[in-house]
CSV table of C-alpha atoms and ligand atoms in Angstrom, one decimal:
chain,number,residue,atom,x,y,z
A,30,MET,CA,0.0,0.0,0.0
A,31,ILE,CA,1.5,3.3,-1.1
A,32,THR,CA,1.0,6.2,1.3
A,33,ALA,CA,0.3,9.8,0.1
A,34,SER,CA,3.9,10.8,0.2
A,35,GLU,CA,5.0,7.8,-1.7
A,36,THR,CA,5.1,6.9,-5.4
A,37,LYS,CA,5.3,3.9,-7.7
A,38,LEU,CA,7.1,5.7,-10.4
A,39,PRO,CA,10.2,8.0,-10.6
A,40,ARG,CA,9.9,11.6,-9.5
A,41,ILE,CA,13.0,13.8,-10.1
A,42,SER,CA,12.8,17.4,-8.9
A,43,THR,CA,16.4,18.6,-8.5
A,44,ALA,CA,19.6,18.5,-10.5
A,45,LEU,CA,21.5,15.3,-9.7
A,46,PRO,CA,23.1,14.8,-7.4
A,47,GLY,CA,20.9,17.2,-5.3
A,48,PRO,CA,22.5,19.4,-2.6
A,49,LYS,CA,21.8,17.1,0.3
A,50,SER,CA,23.1,14.1,-1.7
A,51,GLN,CA,26.2,16.0,-2.5
A,52,LEU,CA,26.9,16.5,1.2
A,53,VAL,CA,26.7,12.8,1.8
A,54,ILE,CA,29.1,12.2,-1.2
A,55,ASP,CA,31.6,14.7,0.2
A,56,TYR,CA,31.3,13.2,3.7
A,57,ASP,CA,31.8,9.7,2.3
A,58,LYS,CA,35.0,10.8,0.5
A,59,LYS,CA,36.5,11.9,3.8
A,60,TYR,CA,36.2,8.6,5.5
A,61,MET,CA,35.5,5.7,3.2
A,62,SER,CA,37.9,3.3,1.4
A,63,PRO,CA,38.4,4.4,-2.2
A,64,SER,CA,37.8,0.9,-3.5
A,65,TYR,CA,34.0,1.3,-3.6
A,66,LEU,CA,32.9,1.6,-7.2
A,67,ARG,CA,30.0,4.1,-7.3
A,68,ASP,CA,29.5,4.4,-11.0
A,69,TYR,CA,27.1,7.3,-10.6
A,70,PRO,CA,26.3,9.7,-7.7
A,71,PHE,CA,23.1,8.1,-6.3
A,72,VAL,CA,22.6,8.5,-2.5
A,73,ALA,CA,19.9,6.4,-0.8
A,74,GLU,CA,17.9,7.7,2.0
A,75,ARG,CA,14.8,5.5,2.2
A,76,GLY,CA,13.2,2.8,0.2
A,77,TYR,CA,9.7,1.3,-0.3
A,78,GLY,CA,8.6,-1.2,-2.9
A,79,ALA,CA,10.6,-0.8,-6.1
A,80,ILE,CA,11.4,2.9,-5.2
A,81,VAL,CA,14.4,4.4,-3.4
A,82,GLU,CA,14.4,8.1,-2.5
A,83,ASP,CA,17.5,10.2,-2.2
A,84,PRO,CA,17.9,12.8,0.6
A,85,ASP,CA,16.6,15.5,-1.7
A,86,GLY,CA,13.3,13.8,-2.1
A,87,ASN,CA,13.9,12.4,-5.7
A,88,ALA,CA,12.3,9.0,-6.2
A,89,PHE,CA,14.1,6.4,-8.4
A,90,LEU,CA,12.7,3.2,-9.8
A,91,ASP,CA,15.2,0.6,-8.7
A,92,PHE,CA,16.2,-1.9,-11.4
A,93,ALA,CA,19.4,-2.7,-9.5
A,94,ALA,CA,17.8,-3.8,-6.2
A,95,GLY,CA,21.1,-3.6,-4.3
A,96,ILE,CA,22.7,-6.0,-6.8
A,97,ALA,CA,19.7,-8.3,-7.0
A,98,VAL,CA,19.4,-8.4,-3.2
A,99,CYS,CA,16.1,-6.6,-2.5
A,100,SER,CA,14.0,-9.4,-4.0
A,101,THR,CA,10.9,-8.4,-2.2
A,102,GLY,CA,11.5,-4.7,-2.8
A,103,HIS,CA,12.6,-2.2,-0.2
A,104,CYS,CA,11.3,-2.7,3.3
A,105,HIS,CA,8.5,-5.1,2.5
A,106,PRO,CA,6.1,-4.8,5.5
A,107,LYS,CA,6.1,-8.5,6.1
A,108,VAL,CA,9.9,-8.6,6.1
A,109,VAL,CA,10.1,-5.6,8.3
A,110,GLU,CA,7.6,-7.1,10.7
A,111,ALA,CA,9.5,-10.4,10.9
A,112,ILE,CA,12.8,-8.6,11.5
A,113,GLN,CA,11.4,-6.4,14.2
A,114,LYS,CA,9.6,-9.3,16.0
A,115,GLN,CA,12.8,-11.4,16.0
A,116,ALA,CA,15.0,-8.6,17.0
A,117,ALA,CA,12.9,-8.1,20.2
A,118,GLU,CA,13.2,-11.9,21.0
A,119,LEU,CA,16.7,-13.0,20.2
A,120,ILE,CA,19.3,-11.3,18.0
A,121,HIS,CA,22.3,-13.6,18.3
A,122,ILE,CA,23.5,-16.8,20.0
A,123,ALA,CA,26.2,-18.3,17.7
A,124,GLY,CA,24.8,-21.3,16.0
A,125,ASN,CA,28.4,-22.6,16.0
A,126,ASP,CA,28.1,-23.2,19.7
A,127,PHE,CA,24.4,-23.5,20.6
A,128,TYR,CA,21.2,-24.8,19.0
A,129,HIS,CA,18.4,-22.5,18.1
A,130,ARG,CA,15.2,-23.4,16.1
A,131,HIS,CA,15.7,-20.8,13.4
A,132,MET,CA,18.6,-22.5,11.8
A,133,PRO,CA,16.8,-25.9,11.1
A,134,GLN,CA,13.7,-23.9,10.2
A,135,LEU,CA,15.4,-22.1,7.3
A,136,ALA,CA,17.4,-25.2,6.4
A,137,GLU,CA,14.2,-27.2,6.1
A,138,ARG,CA,12.7,-24.4,3.9
A,139,LEU,CA,15.8,-24.4,1.7
A,140,VAL,CA,16.1,-28.1,1.2
A,141,LYS,CA,12.5,-28.2,0.2
A,142,THR,CA,13.5,-26.3,-2.9
A,143,MET,CA,15.9,-29.2,-3.9
A,144,PRO,CA,15.0,-32.2,-6.1
A,145,LYS,CA,15.2,-34.6,-3.1
A,146,PRO,CA,15.0,-32.6,0.1
A,147,GLN,CA,16.0,-35.4,2.4
A,148,ASP,CA,19.3,-35.8,0.6
A,149,TYR,CA,20.6,-32.3,1.5
A,150,ARG,CA,22.2,-30.5,4.5
A,151,VAL,CA,22.8,-26.7,5.0
A,152,PHE,CA,25.5,-24.5,6.3
A,153,PHE,CA,24.9,-20.7,6.9
A,154,GLY,CA,27.3,-17.9,6.4
A,155,ASN,CA,27.0,-14.1,6.0
A,156,SER,CA,27.8,-13.3,2.4
A,157,GLY,CA,28.1,-14.9,-1.0
A,158,THR,CA,31.9,-15.1,-0.8
A,159,GLU,CA,31.6,-17.0,2.5
A,160,ALA,CA,29.3,-19.6,0.9
A,161,VAL,CA,31.9,-20.0,-1.9
A,162,GLU,CA,34.7,-20.4,0.5
A,163,GLY,CA,32.8,-23.0,2.5
A,164,ALA,CA,31.9,-24.9,-0.7
A,165,ILE,CA,35.5,-25.0,-1.9
A,166,LYS,CA,36.6,-26.4,1.5
A,167,LEU,CA,33.8,-28.9,1.6
A,168,ALA,CA,34.5,-30.2,-1.9
A,169,ARG,CA,38.2,-30.6,-1.1
A,170,TYR,CA,37.4,-32.3,2.2
A,171,ALA,CA,34.9,-34.7,0.8
A,172,THR,CA,36.9,-35.7,-2.3
A,173,ARG,CA,40.4,-35.4,-0.8
A,174,ARG,CA,41.3,-33.8,-4.1
A,175,ASP,CA,42.4,-30.2,-4.5
A,176,LYS,CA,42.0,-29.1,-8.1
A,177,LEU,CA,39.2,-26.8,-9.1
A,178,ILE,CA,37.7,-25.8,-12.5
A,179,ALA,CA,36.0,-22.4,-12.9
A,180,PHE,CA,35.0,-20.2,-15.9
A,181,TYR,CA,36.2,-17.0,-17.5
A,182,GLY,CA,33.8,-14.2,-16.9
A,183,CYS,CA,32.4,-15.8,-13.7
A,184,PHE,CA,32.4,-13.9,-10.4
A,185,HIS,CA,32.4,-15.8,-7.1
A,186,GLY,CA,33.6,-13.2,-4.6
A,187,ARG,CA,36.5,-11.2,-3.3
A,188,THR,CA,38.0,-13.1,-0.4
A,189,LEU,CA,41.2,-14.9,-1.4
A,190,GLY,CA,39.7,-18.4,-2.1
A,191,SER,CA,36.6,-17.1,-4.0
A,192,LEU,CA,38.8,-14.4,-5.7
A,193,SER,CA,41.0,-17.2,-7.0
A,194,LEU,CA,37.9,-18.7,-8.8
A,195,THR,CA,36.7,-15.2,-10.0
A,196,ALA,CA,37.8,-14.4,-13.5
A,197,SER,CA,35.7,-11.4,-14.3
A,198,LYS,CA,37.8,-8.2,-14.4
A,199,ASN,CA,41.6,-8.0,-13.7
A,200,THR,CA,41.1,-5.0,-11.4
A,201,GLN,CA,39.5,-7.4,-9.0
A,202,ARG,CA,42.6,-9.6,-8.8
A,203,LYS,CA,45.4,-7.2,-9.6
A,204,GLY,CA,47.8,-6.4,-6.8
A,205,PHE,CA,46.8,-9.1,-4.4
A,206,GLY,CA,49.7,-11.5,-5.1
A,207,THR,CA,49.6,-15.2,-5.6
A,208,LEU,CA,46.1,-16.6,-5.3
A,209,LEU,CA,45.0,-20.2,-4.6
A,210,GLY,CA,46.8,-22.7,-6.8
A,211,GLY,CA,45.3,-25.7,-8.6
A,212,ILE,CA,42.6,-23.8,-10.4
A,213,GLU,CA,42.1,-23.9,-14.1
A,214,HIS,CA,39.7,-21.5,-15.9
A,215,ILE,CA,38.0,-22.4,-19.1
A,216,PRO,CA,35.7,-20.3,-21.4
A,217,TYR,CA,32.1,-19.8,-20.5
A,218,PRO,CA,29.6,-20.4,-23.4
A,219,TYR,CA,28.8,-16.8,-24.6
A,220,ALA,CA,26.4,-17.4,-27.5
A,221,TYR,CA,26.4,-13.7,-28.7
A,222,ARG,CA,30.1,-13.9,-29.2
A,223,CYS,CA,30.4,-17.7,-30.0
A,224,ALA,CA,33.5,-18.1,-32.2
A,225,LEU,CA,31.9,-21.1,-33.9
A,226,GLY,CA,28.6,-19.2,-34.7
A,227,HIS,CA,26.5,-21.5,-32.4
A,228,THR,CA,23.1,-20.3,-31.0
A,229,LYS,CA,21.9,-19.6,-27.4
A,230,GLU,CA,20.9,-23.3,-27.3
A,231,THR,CA,23.9,-24.9,-28.8
A,232,CYS,CA,27.0,-22.8,-27.9
A,233,GLY,CA,29.6,-24.4,-25.7
A,234,GLY,CA,30.1,-28.0,-27.1
A,235,GLU,CA,33.8,-27.1,-27.9
A,236,ILE,CA,34.3,-26.1,-24.2
A,237,ILE,CA,33.1,-29.4,-23.0
A,238,GLU,CA,35.6,-31.0,-25.5
A,239,LEU,CA,38.4,-28.7,-24.3
A,240,LEU,CA,37.7,-29.8,-20.7
A,241,GLU,CA,37.6,-33.5,-21.5
A,242,GLN,CA,40.2,-33.7,-24.3
A,243,GLN,CA,42.7,-31.0,-23.2
A,244,ILE,CA,42.4,-30.1,-19.6
A,245,PHE,CA,41.8,-33.6,-18.3
A,246,LYS,CA,44.5,-35.1,-20.5
A,247,ARG,CA,47.2,-32.5,-20.3
A,248,LEU,CA,46.7,-30.6,-17.0
A,249,PHE,CA,44.7,-32.3,-14.4
A,250,ALA,CA,43.6,-35.9,-14.4
A,251,PRO,CA,39.8,-35.8,-13.6
A,252,GLU,CA,40.4,-37.9,-10.5
A,253,GLU,CA,42.5,-34.9,-9.1
A,254,VAL,CA,39.6,-32.5,-9.6
A,255,ALA,CA,37.5,-31.7,-6.5
A,256,ALA,CA,34.9,-29.5,-8.0
A,257,ILE,CA,33.6,-27.6,-11.0
A,258,ILE,CA,32.0,-24.3,-10.0
A,259,VAL,CA,29.6,-22.5,-12.4
A,260,GLU,CA,27.1,-19.7,-12.5
A,261,PRO,CA,24.1,-20.9,-14.5
A,262,ILE,CA,23.7,-17.3,-15.6
A,263,GLN,CA,26.8,-15.2,-15.3
A,264,GLY,CA,25.9,-12.1,-13.2
A,265,GLU,CA,28.8,-9.8,-12.9
A,266,GLY,CA,30.1,-11.2,-16.2
A,267,GLY,CA,27.3,-9.8,-18.3
A,268,PHE,CA,24.0,-11.6,-17.5
A,269,ILE,CA,24.9,-14.4,-19.8
A,270,PRO,CA,22.9,-17.6,-19.5
A,271,ALA,CA,24.7,-20.9,-20.1
A,272,PRO,CA,22.8,-23.1,-22.6
A,273,LEU,CA,20.9,-25.8,-20.8
A,274,PHE,CA,22.7,-28.7,-22.5
A,275,PHE,CA,26.0,-27.2,-21.3
A,276,LEU,CA,24.9,-27.5,-17.6
A,277,GLN,CA,23.7,-31.0,-18.3
A,278,GLU,CA,27.1,-31.9,-19.8
A,279,LEU,CA,28.9,-30.5,-16.8
A,280,GLN,CA,26.7,-32.7,-14.6
A,281,ARG,CA,27.5,-35.7,-16.8
A,282,ILE,CA,31.3,-35.1,-16.5
A,283,CYS,CA,31.0,-34.6,-12.7
A,284,ASN,CA,29.0,-37.7,-12.2
A,285,ARG,CA,31.4,-39.7,-14.4
A,286,HIS,CA,34.5,-38.7,-12.5
A,287,GLY,CA,33.2,-38.1,-8.9
A,288,ILE,CA,33.7,-34.4,-9.2
A,289,VAL,CA,31.5,-32.1,-7.1
A,290,LEU,CA,29.3,-29.9,-9.2
A,291,ILE,CA,28.9,-26.5,-7.4
A,292,VAL,CA,26.3,-24.2,-8.8
A,293,ASP,CA,26.7,-20.6,-7.7
A,294,GLU,CA,23.1,-19.2,-7.5
A,295,VAL,CA,24.1,-16.2,-5.4
A,296,GLN,CA,22.8,-13.8,-8.0
A,297,ALA,CA,20.6,-15.9,-10.2
A,298,GLY,CA,18.7,-17.8,-7.5
A,299,MET,CA,15.8,-17.1,-5.2
A,300,GLY,CA,13.0,-17.0,-7.8
A,301,ARG,CA,14.6,-14.3,-10.0
A,302,THR,CA,14.4,-16.5,-13.1
A,303,GLY,CA,10.9,-17.7,-12.4
A,304,LYS,CA,12.1,-20.8,-10.6
A,305,TRP,CA,13.8,-21.1,-7.2
A,306,TRP,CA,17.1,-21.8,-8.9
A,307,ALA,CA,18.3,-21.0,-12.4
A,308,TYR,CA,19.8,-24.5,-12.7
A,309,GLU,CA,16.3,-26.0,-12.5
A,310,HIS,CA,15.7,-24.8,-16.1
A,311,ALA,CA,18.3,-27.4,-17.1
A,312,GLY,CA,16.8,-30.2,-15.0
A,313,ILE,CA,20.2,-31.0,-13.3
A,314,THR,CA,20.8,-32.0,-9.7
A,315,PRO,CA,23.9,-30.1,-8.4
A,316,ASP,CA,25.9,-31.5,-5.5
A,317,ILE,CA,26.2,-28.0,-3.8
A,318,VAL,CA,24.0,-25.0,-4.4
A,319,LEU,CA,25.2,-21.5,-3.2
A,320,THR,CA,22.8,-18.8,-2.2
A,321,ALA,CA,23.0,-15.3,-0.7
A,322,LYS,CA,21.8,-11.9,-2.0
A,323,GLY,CA,18.0,-12.3,-2.6
A,324,ILE,CA,17.5,-14.8,0.1
A,325,ALA,CA,16.7,-12.3,2.9
A,326,SER,CA,15.8,-9.0,1.2
A,327,GLY,CA,18.9,-7.3,2.3
A,328,MET,CA,19.8,-8.9,5.6
A,329,PRO,CA,23.2,-10.5,5.4
A,330,ILE,CA,23.0,-14.3,5.2
A,331,SER,CA,24.2,-16.9,2.8
A,332,ALA,CA,23.9,-20.6,2.6
A,333,PHE,CA,25.4,-23.6,0.9
A,334,ILE,CA,23.1,-26.5,0.4
A,335,ALA,CA,25.1,-29.7,-0.1
A,336,LYS,CA,24.2,-33.4,-0.6
A,337,GLU,CA,24.4,-35.2,2.7
A,338,SER,CA,26.7,-37.7,1.2
A,339,ILE,CA,29.2,-34.9,0.6
A,340,MET,CA,28.6,-32.9,3.8
A,341,GLN,CA,30.3,-35.4,6.1
A,342,TRP,CA,32.9,-33.2,7.8
A,343,LYS,CA,33.8,-33.5,11.5
A,344,PRO,CA,32.6,-31.0,14.2
A,345,GLY,CA,35.0,-28.0,14.1
A,346,ALA,CA,36.0,-28.6,10.5
A,347,HIS,CA,34.1,-25.5,9.5
A,348,GLY,CA,32.3,-22.8,11.4
A,349,THR,CA,31.4,-19.1,11.7
A,350,THR,CA,30.2,-16.7,14.4
A,351,TYR,CA,27.3,-14.9,12.8
A,352,GLY,CA,26.1,-17.2,10.1
A,353,GLY,CA,22.5,-18.2,10.6
A,354,ASN,CA,21.7,-15.3,12.9
A,355,PRO,CA,18.1,-15.4,14.0
A,356,VAL,CA,17.2,-12.0,12.7
A,357,CYS,CA,18.6,-12.7,9.3
A,358,ILE,CA,16.8,-16.0,9.3
A,359,ALA,CA,13.5,-14.4,10.2
A,360,SER,CA,14.0,-12.1,7.2
A,361,ALA,CA,14.9,-15.0,5.0
A,362,LEU,CA,11.8,-17.0,6.0
A,363,ALA,CA,9.5,-14.0,5.3
A,364,THR,CA,11.3,-13.5,2.0
A,365,MET,CA,10.9,-17.1,0.9
A,366,GLU,CA,7.3,-17.1,1.8
A,367,LEU,CA,6.7,-14.0,-0.3
A,368,ILE,CA,8.7,-15.5,-3.2
A,369,GLU,CA,6.8,-18.7,-3.1
A,370,GLY,CA,3.5,-16.9,-2.5
A,371,GLY,CA,3.6,-15.1,-5.9
A,372,LEU,CA,6.9,-13.2,-6.5
A,373,MET,CA,8.5,-16.2,-8.3
A,374,ALA,CA,5.5,-16.4,-10.7
A,375,ASN,CA,5.6,-12.6,-11.0
A,376,ALA,CA,9.2,-12.7,-12.0
A,377,ARG,CA,8.3,-15.2,-14.8
A,378,LYS,CA,5.3,-13.1,-15.9
A,379,ILE,CA,6.8,-9.7,-15.9
A,380,GLY,CA,10.1,-11.1,-17.3
A,381,ASP,CA,8.2,-12.5,-20.3
A,382,TYR,CA,6.4,-9.2,-20.6
A,383,VAL,CA,9.6,-7.2,-20.6
A,384,PHE,CA,11.3,-9.6,-23.1
A,385,GLY,CA,8.3,-9.3,-25.3
A,386,LYS,CA,8.9,-5.5,-25.5
A,387,ILE,CA,12.6,-5.4,-25.7
A,388,ASN,CA,13.6,-8.5,-27.7
A,389,ASP,CA,13.6,-6.4,-30.9
A,390,TRP,CA,16.0,-3.7,-29.5
A,391,PRO,CA,18.9,-5.0,-31.7
A,392,GLN,CA,16.6,-4.3,-34.7
A,393,ARG,CA,15.5,-0.9,-33.3
A,394,PHE,CA,18.7,0.5,-31.9
A,395,LYS,CA,22.0,0.3,-33.6
A,396,ILE,CA,24.0,0.3,-30.4
A,397,VAL,CA,22.2,-2.7,-28.9
A,398,GLY,CA,23.9,-6.0,-29.8
A,399,ASP,CA,22.1,-8.5,-27.7
A,400,VAL,CA,19.2,-8.8,-25.2
A,401,ARG,CA,19.3,-12.0,-23.0
A,402,GLY,CA,18.4,-13.6,-19.7
A,403,LYS,CA,15.5,-15.2,-17.9
A,404,GLY,CA,12.7,-13.9,-15.8
A,405,LEU,CA,13.8,-10.7,-14.1
A,406,MET,CA,17.5,-11.2,-14.8
A,407,ILE,CA,17.9,-9.4,-18.1
A,408,GLY,CA,21.1,-8.3,-19.8
A,409,VAL,CA,21.5,-5.8,-22.6
A,410,GLU,CA,24.8,-5.6,-24.4
A,411,PHE,CA,26.0,-2.5,-26.1
A,412,VAL,CA,28.2,-2.4,-29.3
A,413,ARG,CA,29.6,0.3,-31.5
A,414,ASP,CA,28.8,-1.7,-34.6
A,415,GLN,CA,26.4,-4.6,-34.8
A,416,LYS,CA,28.5,-6.3,-37.5
A,417,THR,CA,31.9,-6.2,-35.8
A,418,LYS,CA,30.3,-6.4,-32.3
A,419,GLU,CA,32.9,-3.9,-31.1
A,420,LYS,CA,32.3,-3.5,-27.4
A,421,ALA,CA,31.0,-0.1,-26.4
A,422,ALA,CA,31.6,0.4,-22.7
A,423,ASP,CA,31.4,4.2,-23.1
A,424,LEU,CA,27.9,4.0,-24.7
A,425,ARG,CA,26.7,1.5,-22.0
A,426,ASP,CA,27.9,4.0,-19.4
A,427,ARG,CA,26.1,6.8,-21.1
A,428,VAL,CA,22.9,4.9,-21.2
A,429,ILE,CA,23.2,4.1,-17.5
A,430,ASP,CA,23.8,7.8,-16.7
A,431,ASN,CA,21.0,9.0,-18.9
A,432,ALA,CA,18.6,6.5,-17.2
A,433,PHE,CA,19.8,7.7,-13.8
A,434,HIS,CA,19.0,11.3,-14.7
A,435,ARG,CA,15.5,10.2,-15.7
A,436,GLY,CA,15.0,8.3,-12.4
A,437,LEU,CA,15.9,4.7,-13.2
A,438,LEU,CA,18.7,2.9,-11.3
A,439,THR,CA,20.5,0.2,-13.3
A,440,LEU,CA,24.0,-1.4,-13.0
A,441,GLY,CA,26.6,-2.3,-15.5
A,442,SER,CA,27.7,-5.9,-16.0
A,443,GLY,CA,30.6,-7.4,-17.9
A,444,GLU,CA,32.5,-5.0,-20.1
A,445,ASN,CA,29.7,-3.4,-22.0
A,446,SER,CA,26.3,-4.7,-20.7
A,447,ILE,CA,23.6,-3.3,-18.5
A,448,ARG,CA,21.9,-5.6,-16.0
A,449,LEU,CA,18.3,-5.2,-15.2
A,450,SER,CA,17.6,-7.0,-11.9
A,451,PRO,CA,14.5,-5.2,-10.3
A,452,PRO,CA,12.8,-6.4,-7.2
A,453,LEU,CA,10.5,-9.3,-8.0
A,454,ILE,CA,7.5,-7.2,-7.0
A,455,ILE,CA,7.4,-4.9,-10.1
A,456,ASP,CA,4.2,-4.7,-12.1
A,457,GLU,CA,3.6,-3.9,-15.8
A,458,GLU,CA,3.3,-0.2,-15.2
A,459,GLN,CA,6.7,-0.1,-13.6
A,460,ALA,CA,8.2,-2.3,-16.3
A,461,ASP,CA,6.7,0.0,-19.0
A,462,CYS,CA,8.2,3.0,-17.2
A,463,ALA,CA,11.7,1.4,-17.1
A,464,ILE,CA,11.5,0.4,-20.7
A,465,ARG,CA,10.4,3.9,-21.8
A,466,ILE,CA,13.3,5.4,-19.8
A,467,LEU,CA,15.8,3.0,-21.2
A,468,GLU,CA,14.6,3.6,-24.8
A,469,GLU,CA,14.9,7.3,-24.4
A,470,SER,CA,18.4,6.9,-22.8
A,471,ILE,CA,19.6,4.6,-25.6
A,472,ARG,CA,18.2,7.1,-28.2
A,473,GLU,CA,20.1,9.9,-26.5
A,474,ALA,CA,23.3,7.9,-26.4
A,475,GLU,CA,22.9,7.1,-30.1
A,476,LYS,CA,22.5,10.8,-31.0
A,477,ASN,CA,26.1,11.5,-29.8
A,478,LEU,CA,27.6,8.6,-31.9
B,5,PLP,C1,27.5,-15.2,-8.5
B,5,PLP,C2,28.1,-14.6,-7.3
B,5,PLP,N1,28.7,-15.3,-6.4
B,5,PLP,C3,29.3,-14.8,-5.3
B,5,PLP,C4,29.2,-13.4,-5.1
B,5,PLP,C5,29.8,-12.8,-3.9
B,5,PLP,O1,28.8,-12.4,-3.0
B,5,PLP,P1,29.1,-11.3,-1.8
B,5,PLP,O2,29.4,-10.0,-2.5
B,5,PLP,O3,27.9,-11.4,-1.0
B,5,PLP,O4,30.3,-11.9,-1.1
B,5,PLP,C6,28.5,-12.6,-6.0
B,5,PLP,C7,28.4,-11.1,-5.8
B,5,PLP,O5,28.1,-10.4,-6.6
B,5,PLP,C8,27.9,-13.2,-7.1
B,5,PLP,O6,27.3,-12.5,-8.0
């Protein structure tokens, strides 16, 4: 329910950034690490639904959702109520040392999303990267092997283990010295740029061949490989979906060689693609599923869900102080109820609606090379020339900036793509508004070509 002072659509009434926003930006510069990216000067003050307001009273339609975190929108009343109620009862106890009912409650809820719920166990952490770290450790522990296979373009986090798997942008790795050894990166199937001219359905066969015929024969014997880790849809890398057969092939290889298949659903999961998990579209059964971001509408919690046959480590082998905190769990339970109660279906419905309206952008705009994704995980790739597919990061940045000045928040992804990852609550009117703003923003960027 929107109150009189609130809005469903953008409302910009100052130059951007406004004077109060500018004060926050200056304040931030004095104290904060310069490593934060901040591609454009948006300052958040309060949020409701799919809208975030800045301190100057400008209202923005949020198609970034805090990097796909605010799945139920900003401050959904049911999530706020669950957090407030739990905060008044028990904030922290350390699930590492003591039992509390919230952990098995959320674990039960999570395993119910898996193909055979009784076969899985759950470990909670605080962030995506912590889920990745835990999964690496578990895969190594369970297999007593240490090699890992990951993909170019994939992003798995910024702590040293997950960073070693991340191969997205060299700025994320540069300057940090030697990372974890025993990791081989292989190409990710990127249909729009497939060297062999394959389609979105068929791209990637040669990568499977590379893995089996080259990597396994010349670098690592498969029986040395602990895990293959893959994003079913690359998030940070450009919102690039892997063809379904490709994920099925990875599963076949893992099954054949006793390799653990880790699917990183930190960005793509939690109903965003119209199913709980993006891997479900391929009908596979991963050994470990990683989740964070959208699971708790903004409260920091992550989980890895692993087959019981794999999660056989000894007490003390892995742990954490805050992971599975009761307040975060209350938020996650409320979030999952909302996702199951309609938001997952809405992601599918509005996603199809948006694709129906923007699929032809490459025909209508000469700087749009590709539109791709699933549900409300939509990527738009910008090029200088549709024939050569020359990447146009500058035009992408201009479109993002133009959209910001019209009241739409988006984020870049990959070298030259925009990611659209709104809260799963958006309706057709909000989708239409975002599409109109983006079309105007693209047209404006094209004018200056
Ligand atoms: C697919 C994926 N894995 C892992 C991470 C790391 O998550 P966090 O930033 O919560 O550590 C991210 C973050 O963007 C991600 O997109």
